[in-house]
mmCIF file of C-alpha atoms in Angstrom:
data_model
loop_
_atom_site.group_PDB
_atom_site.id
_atom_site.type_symbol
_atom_site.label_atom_id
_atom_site.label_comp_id
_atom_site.label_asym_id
_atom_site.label_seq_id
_atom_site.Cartn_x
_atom_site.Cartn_y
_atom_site.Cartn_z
ATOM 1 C CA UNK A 1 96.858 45.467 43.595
ATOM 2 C CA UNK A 2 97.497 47.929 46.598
ATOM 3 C CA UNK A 3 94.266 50.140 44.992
ATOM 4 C CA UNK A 4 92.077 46.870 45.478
ATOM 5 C CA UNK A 5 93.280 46.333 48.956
ATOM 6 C CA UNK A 6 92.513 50.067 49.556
ATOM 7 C CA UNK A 7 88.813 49.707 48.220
ATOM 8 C CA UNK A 8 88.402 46.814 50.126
ATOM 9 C CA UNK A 9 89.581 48.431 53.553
ATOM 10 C CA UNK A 10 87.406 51.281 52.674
ATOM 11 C CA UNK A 11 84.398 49.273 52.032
ATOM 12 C CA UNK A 12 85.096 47.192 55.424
ATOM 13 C CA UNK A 13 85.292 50.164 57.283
ATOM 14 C CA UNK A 14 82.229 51.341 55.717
ATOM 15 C CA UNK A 15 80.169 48.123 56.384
ATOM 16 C CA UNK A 16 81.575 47.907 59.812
ATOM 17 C CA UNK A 17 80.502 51.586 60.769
ATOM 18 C CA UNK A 18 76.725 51.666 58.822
ATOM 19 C CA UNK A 19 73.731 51.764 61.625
ATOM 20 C CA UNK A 20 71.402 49.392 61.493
ATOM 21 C CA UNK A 21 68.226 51.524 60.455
ATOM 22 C CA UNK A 22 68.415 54.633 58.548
ATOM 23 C CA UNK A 23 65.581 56.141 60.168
ATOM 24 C CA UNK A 24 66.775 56.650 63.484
ATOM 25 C CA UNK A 25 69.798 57.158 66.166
ATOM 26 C CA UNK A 26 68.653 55.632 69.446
ATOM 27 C CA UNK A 27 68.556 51.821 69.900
ATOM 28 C CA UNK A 28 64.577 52.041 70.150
ATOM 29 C CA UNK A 29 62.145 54.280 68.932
ATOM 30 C CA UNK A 30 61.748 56.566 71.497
ATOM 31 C CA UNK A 31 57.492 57.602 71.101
ATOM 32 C CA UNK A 32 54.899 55.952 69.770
ATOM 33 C CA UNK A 33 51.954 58.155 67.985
ATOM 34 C CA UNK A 34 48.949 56.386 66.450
ATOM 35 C CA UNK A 35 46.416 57.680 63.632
ATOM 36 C CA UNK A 36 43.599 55.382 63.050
ATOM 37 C CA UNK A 37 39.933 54.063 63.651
ATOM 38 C CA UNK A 38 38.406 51.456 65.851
ATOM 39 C CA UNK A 39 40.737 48.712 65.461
ATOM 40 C CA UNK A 40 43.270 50.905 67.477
ATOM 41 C CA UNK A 41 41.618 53.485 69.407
ATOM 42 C CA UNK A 42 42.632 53.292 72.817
ATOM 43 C CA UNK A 43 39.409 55.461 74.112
ATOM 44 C CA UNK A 44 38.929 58.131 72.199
ATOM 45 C CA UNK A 45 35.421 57.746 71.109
ATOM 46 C CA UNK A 46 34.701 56.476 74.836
ATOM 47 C CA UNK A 47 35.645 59.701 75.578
ATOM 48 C CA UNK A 48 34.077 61.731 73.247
ATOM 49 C CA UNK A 49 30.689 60.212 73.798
ATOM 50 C CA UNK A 50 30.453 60.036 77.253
ATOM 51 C CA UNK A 51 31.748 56.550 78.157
ATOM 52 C CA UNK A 52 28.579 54.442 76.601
ATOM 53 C CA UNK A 53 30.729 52.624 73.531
ATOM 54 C CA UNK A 54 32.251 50.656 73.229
ATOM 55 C CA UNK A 55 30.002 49.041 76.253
ATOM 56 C CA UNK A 56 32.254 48.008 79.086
ATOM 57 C CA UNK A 57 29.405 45.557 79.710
ATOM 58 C CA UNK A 58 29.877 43.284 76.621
ATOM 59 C CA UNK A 59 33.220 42.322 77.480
ATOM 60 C CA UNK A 60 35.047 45.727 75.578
ATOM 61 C CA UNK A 61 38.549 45.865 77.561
ATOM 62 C CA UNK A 62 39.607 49.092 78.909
ATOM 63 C CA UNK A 63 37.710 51.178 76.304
ATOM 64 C CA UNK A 64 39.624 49.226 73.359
ATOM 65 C CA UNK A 65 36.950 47.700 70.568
ATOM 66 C CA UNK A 66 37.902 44.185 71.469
ATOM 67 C CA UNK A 67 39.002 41.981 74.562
ATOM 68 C CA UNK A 68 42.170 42.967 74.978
ATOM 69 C CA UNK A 69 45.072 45.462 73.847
ATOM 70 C CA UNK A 70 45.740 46.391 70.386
ATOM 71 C CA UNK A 71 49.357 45.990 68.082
ATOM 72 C CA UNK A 72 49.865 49.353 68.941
ATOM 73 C CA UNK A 73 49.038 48.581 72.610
ATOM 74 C CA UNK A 74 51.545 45.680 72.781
ATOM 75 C CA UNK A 75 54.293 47.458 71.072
ATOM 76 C CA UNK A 76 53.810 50.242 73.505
ATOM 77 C CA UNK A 77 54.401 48.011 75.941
ATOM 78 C CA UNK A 78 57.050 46.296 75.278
ATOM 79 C CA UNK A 79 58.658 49.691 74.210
ATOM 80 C CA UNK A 80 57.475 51.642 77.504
ATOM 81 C CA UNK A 81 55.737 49.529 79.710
ATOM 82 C CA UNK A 82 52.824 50.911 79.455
ATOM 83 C CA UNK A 83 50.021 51.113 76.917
ATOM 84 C CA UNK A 84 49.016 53.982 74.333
ATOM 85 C CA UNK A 85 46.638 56.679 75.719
ATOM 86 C CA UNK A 86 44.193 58.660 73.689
ATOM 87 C CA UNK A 87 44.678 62.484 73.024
ATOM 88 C CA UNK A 88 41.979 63.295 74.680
ATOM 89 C CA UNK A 89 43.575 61.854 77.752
ATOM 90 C CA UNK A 90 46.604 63.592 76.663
ATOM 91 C CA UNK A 91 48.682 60.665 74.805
ATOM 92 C CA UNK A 92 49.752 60.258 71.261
ATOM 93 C CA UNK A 93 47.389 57.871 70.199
ATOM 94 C CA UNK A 94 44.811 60.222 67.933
ATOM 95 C CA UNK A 95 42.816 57.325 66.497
ATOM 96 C CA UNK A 96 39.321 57.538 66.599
ATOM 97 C CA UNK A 97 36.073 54.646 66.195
ATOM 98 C CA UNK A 98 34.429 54.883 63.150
ATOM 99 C CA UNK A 99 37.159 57.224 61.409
ATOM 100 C CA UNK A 100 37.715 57.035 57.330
ATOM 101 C CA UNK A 101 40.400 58.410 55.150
ATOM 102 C CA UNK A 102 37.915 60.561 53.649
ATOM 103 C CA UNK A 103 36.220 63.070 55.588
ATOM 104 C CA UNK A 104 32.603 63.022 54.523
ATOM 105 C CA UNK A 105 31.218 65.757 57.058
ATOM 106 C CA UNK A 106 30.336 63.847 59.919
ATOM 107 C CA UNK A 107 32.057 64.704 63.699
ATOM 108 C CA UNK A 108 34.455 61.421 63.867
ATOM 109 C CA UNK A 109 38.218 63.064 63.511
ATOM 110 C CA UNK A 110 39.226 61.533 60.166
ATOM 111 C CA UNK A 111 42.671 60.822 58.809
ATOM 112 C CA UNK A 112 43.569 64.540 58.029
ATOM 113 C CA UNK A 113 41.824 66.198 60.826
ATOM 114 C CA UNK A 114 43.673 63.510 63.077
ATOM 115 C CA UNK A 115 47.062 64.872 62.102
ATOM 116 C CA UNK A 116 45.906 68.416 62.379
ATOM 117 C CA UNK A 117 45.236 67.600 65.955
ATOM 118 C CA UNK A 118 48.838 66.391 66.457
ATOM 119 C CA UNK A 119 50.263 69.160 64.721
ATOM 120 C CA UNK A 120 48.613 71.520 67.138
ATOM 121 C CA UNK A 121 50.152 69.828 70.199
ATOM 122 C CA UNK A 122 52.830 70.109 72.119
ATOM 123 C CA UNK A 123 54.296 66.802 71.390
ATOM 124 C CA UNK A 124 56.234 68.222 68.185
ATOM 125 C CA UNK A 125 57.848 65.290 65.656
ATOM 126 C CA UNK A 126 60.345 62.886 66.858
ATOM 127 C CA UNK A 127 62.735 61.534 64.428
ATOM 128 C CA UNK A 128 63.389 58.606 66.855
ATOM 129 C CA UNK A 129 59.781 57.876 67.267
ATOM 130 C CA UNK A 130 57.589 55.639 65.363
ATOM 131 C CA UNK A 131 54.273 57.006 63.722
ATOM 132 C CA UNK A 132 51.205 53.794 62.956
ATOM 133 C CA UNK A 133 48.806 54.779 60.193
ATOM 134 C CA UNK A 134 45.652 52.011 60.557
ATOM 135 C CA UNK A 135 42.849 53.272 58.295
ATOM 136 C CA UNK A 136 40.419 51.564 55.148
ATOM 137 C CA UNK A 137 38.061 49.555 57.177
ATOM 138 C CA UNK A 138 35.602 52.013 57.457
ATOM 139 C CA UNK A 139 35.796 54.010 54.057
ATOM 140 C CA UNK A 140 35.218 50.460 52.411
ATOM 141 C CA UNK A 141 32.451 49.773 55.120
ATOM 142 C CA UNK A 142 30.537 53.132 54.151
ATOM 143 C CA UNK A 143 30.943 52.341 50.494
ATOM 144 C CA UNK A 144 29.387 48.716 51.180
ATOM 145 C CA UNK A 145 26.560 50.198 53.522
ATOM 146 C CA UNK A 146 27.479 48.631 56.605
ATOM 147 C CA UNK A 147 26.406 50.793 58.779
ATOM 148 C CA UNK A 148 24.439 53.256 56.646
ATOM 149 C CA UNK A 149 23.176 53.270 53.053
ATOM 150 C CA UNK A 150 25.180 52.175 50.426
ATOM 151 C CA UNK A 151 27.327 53.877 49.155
ATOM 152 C CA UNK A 152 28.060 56.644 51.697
ATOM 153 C CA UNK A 153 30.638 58.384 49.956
ATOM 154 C CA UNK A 154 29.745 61.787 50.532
ATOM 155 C CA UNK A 155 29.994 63.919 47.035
ATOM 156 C CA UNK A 156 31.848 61.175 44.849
ATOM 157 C CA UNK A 157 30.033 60.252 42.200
ATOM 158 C CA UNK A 158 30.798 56.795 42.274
ATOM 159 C CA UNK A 159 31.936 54.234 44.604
ATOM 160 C CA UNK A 160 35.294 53.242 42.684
ATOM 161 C CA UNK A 161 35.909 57.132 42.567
ATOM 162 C CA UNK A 162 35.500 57.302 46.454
ATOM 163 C CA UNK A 163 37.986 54.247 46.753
ATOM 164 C CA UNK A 164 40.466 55.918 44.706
ATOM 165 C CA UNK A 165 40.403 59.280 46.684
ATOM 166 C CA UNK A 166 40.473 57.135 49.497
ATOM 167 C CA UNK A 167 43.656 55.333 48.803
ATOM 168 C CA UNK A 168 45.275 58.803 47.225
ATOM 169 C CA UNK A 169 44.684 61.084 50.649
ATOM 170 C CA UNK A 170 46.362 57.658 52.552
ATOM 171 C CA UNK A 171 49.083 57.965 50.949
ATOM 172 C CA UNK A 172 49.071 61.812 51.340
ATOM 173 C CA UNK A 173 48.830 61.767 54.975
ATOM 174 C CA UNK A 174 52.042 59.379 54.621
ATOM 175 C CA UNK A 175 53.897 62.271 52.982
ATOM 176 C CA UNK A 176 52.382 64.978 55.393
ATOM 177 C CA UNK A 177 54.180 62.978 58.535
ATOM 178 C CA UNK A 178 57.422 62.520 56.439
ATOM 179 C CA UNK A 179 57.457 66.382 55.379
ATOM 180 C CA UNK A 180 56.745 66.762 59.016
ATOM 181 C CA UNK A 181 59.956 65.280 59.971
ATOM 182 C CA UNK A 182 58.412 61.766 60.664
ATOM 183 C CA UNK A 183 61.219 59.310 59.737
ATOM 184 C CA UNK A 184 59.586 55.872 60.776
ATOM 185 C CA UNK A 185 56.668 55.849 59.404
ATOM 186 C CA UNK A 186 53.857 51.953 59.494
ATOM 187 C CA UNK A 187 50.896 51.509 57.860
ATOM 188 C CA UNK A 188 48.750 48.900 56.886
ATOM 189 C CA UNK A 189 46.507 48.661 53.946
ATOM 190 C CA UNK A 190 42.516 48.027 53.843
ATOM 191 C CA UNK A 191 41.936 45.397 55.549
ATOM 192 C CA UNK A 192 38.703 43.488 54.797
ATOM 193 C CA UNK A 193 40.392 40.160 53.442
ATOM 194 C CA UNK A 194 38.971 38.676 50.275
ATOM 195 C CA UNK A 195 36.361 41.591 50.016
ATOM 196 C CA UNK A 196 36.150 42.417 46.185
ATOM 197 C CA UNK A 197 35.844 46.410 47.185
ATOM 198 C CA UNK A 198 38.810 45.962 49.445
ATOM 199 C CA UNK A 199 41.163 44.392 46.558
ATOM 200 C CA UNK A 200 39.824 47.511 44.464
ATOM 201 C CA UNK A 201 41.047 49.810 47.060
ATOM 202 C CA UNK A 202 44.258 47.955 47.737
ATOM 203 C CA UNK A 203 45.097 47.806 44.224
ATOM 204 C CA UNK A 204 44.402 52.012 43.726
ATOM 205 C CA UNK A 205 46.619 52.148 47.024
ATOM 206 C CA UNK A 206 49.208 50.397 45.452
ATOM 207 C CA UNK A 207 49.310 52.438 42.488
ATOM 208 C CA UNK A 208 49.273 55.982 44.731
ATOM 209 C CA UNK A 209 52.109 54.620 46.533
ATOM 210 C CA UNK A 210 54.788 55.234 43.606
ATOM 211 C CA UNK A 211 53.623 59.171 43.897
ATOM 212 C CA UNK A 212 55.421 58.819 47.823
ATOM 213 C CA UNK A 213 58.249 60.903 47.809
ATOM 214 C CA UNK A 214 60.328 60.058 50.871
ATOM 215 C CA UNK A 215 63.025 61.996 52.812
ATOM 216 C CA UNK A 216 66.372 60.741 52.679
ATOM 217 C CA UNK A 217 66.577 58.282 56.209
ATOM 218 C CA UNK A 218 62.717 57.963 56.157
ATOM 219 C CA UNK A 219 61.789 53.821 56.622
ATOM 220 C CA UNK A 220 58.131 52.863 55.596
ATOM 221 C CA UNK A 221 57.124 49.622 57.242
ATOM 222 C CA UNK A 222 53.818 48.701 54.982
ATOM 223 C CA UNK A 223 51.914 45.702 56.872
ATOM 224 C CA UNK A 224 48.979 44.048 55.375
ATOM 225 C CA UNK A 225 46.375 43.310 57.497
ATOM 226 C CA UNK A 226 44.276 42.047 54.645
ATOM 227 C CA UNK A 227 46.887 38.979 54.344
ATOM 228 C CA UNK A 228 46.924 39.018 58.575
ATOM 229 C CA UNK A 229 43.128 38.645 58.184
ATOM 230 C CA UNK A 230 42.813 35.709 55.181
ATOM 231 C CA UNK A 231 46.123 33.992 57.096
ATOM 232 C CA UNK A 232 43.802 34.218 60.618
ATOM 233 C CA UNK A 233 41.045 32.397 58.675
ATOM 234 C CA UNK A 234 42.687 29.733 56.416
ATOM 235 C CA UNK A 235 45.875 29.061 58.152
ATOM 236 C CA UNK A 236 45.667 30.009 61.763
ATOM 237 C CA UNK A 237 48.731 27.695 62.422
ATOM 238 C CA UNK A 238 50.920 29.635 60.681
ATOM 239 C CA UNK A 239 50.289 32.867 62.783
ATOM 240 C CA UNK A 240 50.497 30.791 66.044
ATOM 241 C CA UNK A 241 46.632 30.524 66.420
ATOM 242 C CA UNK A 242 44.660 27.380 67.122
ATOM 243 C CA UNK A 243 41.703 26.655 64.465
ATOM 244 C CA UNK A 244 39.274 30.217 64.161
ATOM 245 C CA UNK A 245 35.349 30.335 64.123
ATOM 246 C CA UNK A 246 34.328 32.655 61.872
ATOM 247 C CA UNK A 247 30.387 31.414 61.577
ATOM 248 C CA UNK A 248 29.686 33.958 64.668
ATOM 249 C CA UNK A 249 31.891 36.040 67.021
ATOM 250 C CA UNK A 250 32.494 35.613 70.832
ATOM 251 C CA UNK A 251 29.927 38.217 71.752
ATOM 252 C CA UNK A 252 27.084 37.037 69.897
ATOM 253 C CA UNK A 253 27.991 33.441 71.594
ATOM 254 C CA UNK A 254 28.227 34.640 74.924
ATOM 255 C CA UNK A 255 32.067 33.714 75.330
ATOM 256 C CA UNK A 256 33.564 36.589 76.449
ATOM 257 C CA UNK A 257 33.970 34.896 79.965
ATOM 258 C CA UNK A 258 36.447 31.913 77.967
ATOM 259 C CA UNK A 259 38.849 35.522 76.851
ATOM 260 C CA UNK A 260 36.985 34.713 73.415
ATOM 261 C CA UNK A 261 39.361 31.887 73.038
ATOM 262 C CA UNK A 262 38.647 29.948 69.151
ATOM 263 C CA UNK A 263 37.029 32.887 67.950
ATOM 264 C CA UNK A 264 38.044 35.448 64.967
ATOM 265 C CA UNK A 265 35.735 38.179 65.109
ATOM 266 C CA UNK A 266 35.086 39.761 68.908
ATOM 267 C CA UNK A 267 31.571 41.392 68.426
ATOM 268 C CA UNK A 268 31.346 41.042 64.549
ATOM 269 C CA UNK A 269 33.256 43.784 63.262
ATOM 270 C CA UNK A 270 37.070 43.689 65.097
ATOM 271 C CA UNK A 271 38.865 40.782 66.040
ATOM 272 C CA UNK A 272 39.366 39.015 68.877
ATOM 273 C CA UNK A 273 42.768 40.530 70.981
ATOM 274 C CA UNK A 274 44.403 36.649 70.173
ATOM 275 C CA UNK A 275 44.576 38.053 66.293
ATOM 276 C CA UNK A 276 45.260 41.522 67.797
ATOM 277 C CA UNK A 277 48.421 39.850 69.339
ATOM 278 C CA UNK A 278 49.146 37.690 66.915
ATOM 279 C CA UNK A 279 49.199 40.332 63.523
ATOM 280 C CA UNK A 280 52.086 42.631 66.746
ATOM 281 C CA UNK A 281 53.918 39.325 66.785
ATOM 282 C CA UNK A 282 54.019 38.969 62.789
ATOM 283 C CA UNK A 283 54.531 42.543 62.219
ATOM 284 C CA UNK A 284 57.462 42.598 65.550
ATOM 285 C CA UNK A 285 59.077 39.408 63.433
ATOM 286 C CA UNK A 286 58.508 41.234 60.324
ATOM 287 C CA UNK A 287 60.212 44.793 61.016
ATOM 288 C CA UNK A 288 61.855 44.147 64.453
ATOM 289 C CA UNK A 289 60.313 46.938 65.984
ATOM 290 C CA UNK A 290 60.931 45.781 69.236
ATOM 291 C CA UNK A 291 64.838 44.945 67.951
ATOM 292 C CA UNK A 292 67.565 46.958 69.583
ATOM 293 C CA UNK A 293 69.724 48.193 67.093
ATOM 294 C CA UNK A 294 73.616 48.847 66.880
ATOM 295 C CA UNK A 295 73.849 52.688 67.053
ATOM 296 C CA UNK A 296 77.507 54.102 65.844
ATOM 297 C CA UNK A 297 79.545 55.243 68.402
ATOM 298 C CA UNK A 298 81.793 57.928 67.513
ATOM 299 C CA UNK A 299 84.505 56.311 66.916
ATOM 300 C CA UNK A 300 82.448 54.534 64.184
ATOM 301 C CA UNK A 301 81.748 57.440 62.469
ATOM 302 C CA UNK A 302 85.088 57.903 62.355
ATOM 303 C CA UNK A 303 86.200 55.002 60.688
ATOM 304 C CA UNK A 304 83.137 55.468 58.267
ATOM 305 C CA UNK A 305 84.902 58.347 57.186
ATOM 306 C CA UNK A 306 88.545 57.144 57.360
ATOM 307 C CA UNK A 307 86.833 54.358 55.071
ATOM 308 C CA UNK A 308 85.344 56.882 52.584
ATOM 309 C CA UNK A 309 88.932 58.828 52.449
ATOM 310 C CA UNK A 310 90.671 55.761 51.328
ATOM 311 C CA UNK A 311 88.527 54.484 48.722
ATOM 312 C CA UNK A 312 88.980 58.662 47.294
ATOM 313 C CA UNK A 313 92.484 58.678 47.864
ATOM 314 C CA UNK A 314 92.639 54.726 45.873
ATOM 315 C CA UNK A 315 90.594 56.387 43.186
ATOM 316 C CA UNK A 316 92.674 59.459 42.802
ATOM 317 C CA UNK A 317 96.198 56.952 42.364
ATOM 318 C CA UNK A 318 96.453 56.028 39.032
ATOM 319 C CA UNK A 319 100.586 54.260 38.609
ATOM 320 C CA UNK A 320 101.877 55.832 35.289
ATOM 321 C CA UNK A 321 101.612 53.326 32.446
ATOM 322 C CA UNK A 322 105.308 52.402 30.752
ATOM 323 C CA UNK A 323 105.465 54.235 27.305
ATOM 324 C CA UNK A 324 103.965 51.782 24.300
ATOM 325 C CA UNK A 325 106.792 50.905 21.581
ATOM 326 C CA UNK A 326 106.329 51.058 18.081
ATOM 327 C CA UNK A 327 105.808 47.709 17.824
ATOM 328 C CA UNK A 328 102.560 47.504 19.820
#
């Protein structure tokens, strides 16, 4: 009886003293870096081209592809007050328009050569920190000939073999950050929503995520913008959204004056900075990113340990057992 009381004061202590999240010590995260393409580049390619696109003229906001801030904008925000800046303006947000996973030799920084860049600068890892991963759009778009011939895969011989690679070097840059030291780690999957080469892609990224091998403390949010996306269009409602058009987007109807309001797509290609808000608001409700969470004092570490001790010490007591008699 006393050993049961013991495990059960050790476990309470335990329970009492655990932090909330594993994968870091401070209440919030304390940084914010960013690795992805248009959806969140916060002027990057502005920069790099000389400040003609995104067009300021068609409504663009502050160099963003859409008419308004970003997830990682809002979270940055709320977070710091302020929103991300683009390494080229000397912030941690490395994500570039028209970037793939797969680097098929043109001059947009893709995923790797993103985190190459952050690895050369001074900013160093923060365990504290949080690290966004927003990629697929445009390695599904090149195999689908969106913006070029089809299948622009570079040297892959087919497209289901670029898709694969694609979905394998994701989930490699994932392990690069967490070898790094990277201990909070979102991403969010390919994100065209009922797109046949998109499920192909998701379903390939699915299967290279059971290769991740993560450091003890590491959390990996996953968020899927492909459900955000399908939830946008069929059940606005349940994301906080009024009723979408999707027939045409706000810049090809001339709404940008009305903030785009009732419309998915901003020019066509990215949404509108309602869905923007409304996938931060999902994923904030999702992963509490924005939470404040219950550091241990010392004192709590303490009793962790006090609570450990006990449960050993209730293990090690074993009461002798009374001799058997013959006639047991």
């Amino acid at each position: 009886m006393a050993m049961k009381w013991a495990f059960a004061v050790g476990i309470l202590g335990i329970l009492a003293a655990s932090p909330a999240s594993a994968g870091r010590t401070t209440e919030r995260f304390t940084s914010l870096t960013v690795f992805g393409d248009s959806l969140v580049d916060a002027g990057n390619l502005f920069i790099a081209n000389g400040g003609t696109r995104p067009d300021p003229a068609l409504g663009y906001f502050e160099h963003r592809f859409t008419n308004g801030y970003d997830y990682p904008d809002l979270l940055s925000v709320d977070l710091f007050g302020k929103p991300t800046t683009p390494s080229l303006a000397g912030g941690n947000n490395y994500a570039f328009g028209g970037a793939r996973i797969v680097d098929t030799g043109d001059s947009i920084p893709d995923l790797q050569a993103q985190i190459n860049a952050f690895k050369l600068s001074p900013q160093g890892i923060d365990a504290n920190g949080l690290y966004v991963l927003n990629f697929g759009g445009n390695d599904v778009f090149g195999a689908k000939g969106v913006f070029g011939p089809v299948g622009a895969i570079g040297s892959y011989p087919d497209i289901s073999s670029y898709l694969q690679a694609a979905a394998q070097q994701y989930v490699s840059g994932i392990q690069e950050l967490n070898n790094l030291g990277a201990r909070n780690i979102l991403f969010t999957d390919f994100p065209m929503a009922g797109d046949p080469l998109t499920i192909e892609a998701n379903g390939y990224l699915a299967t290279a995520l059971k290769g991740l091998t993560l450091s003890a403390g590491t959390d990996l949010f996953q968020y899927s913008l492909n459900d955000l996306n399908q939830r946008a269009l069929t059940d606005p409602a349940s994301l906080d959204l009024p009723p979408l058009r999707f027939d045409t987007n706000c810049v090809a109807a001339g709404a940008q004056a009305t903030g785009c309001a009732g419309f998915f797509s901003f020019d066509g290609v990215h949404v509108t900075a309602a869905v923007q808000a409304a996938g931060y608001k999902d994923m904030d409700r999702k992963f509490g990113l924005t939470m404040a969470q219950a550091v241990p004092e010392p004192q709590s570490w303490i009793i962790m340990i006090v609570g450990f001790g006990v449960i050993g010490g209730a293990l090690r007591y074993r009461p002798a057992k009374a001799p058997r008699s013959a006639a047991s």
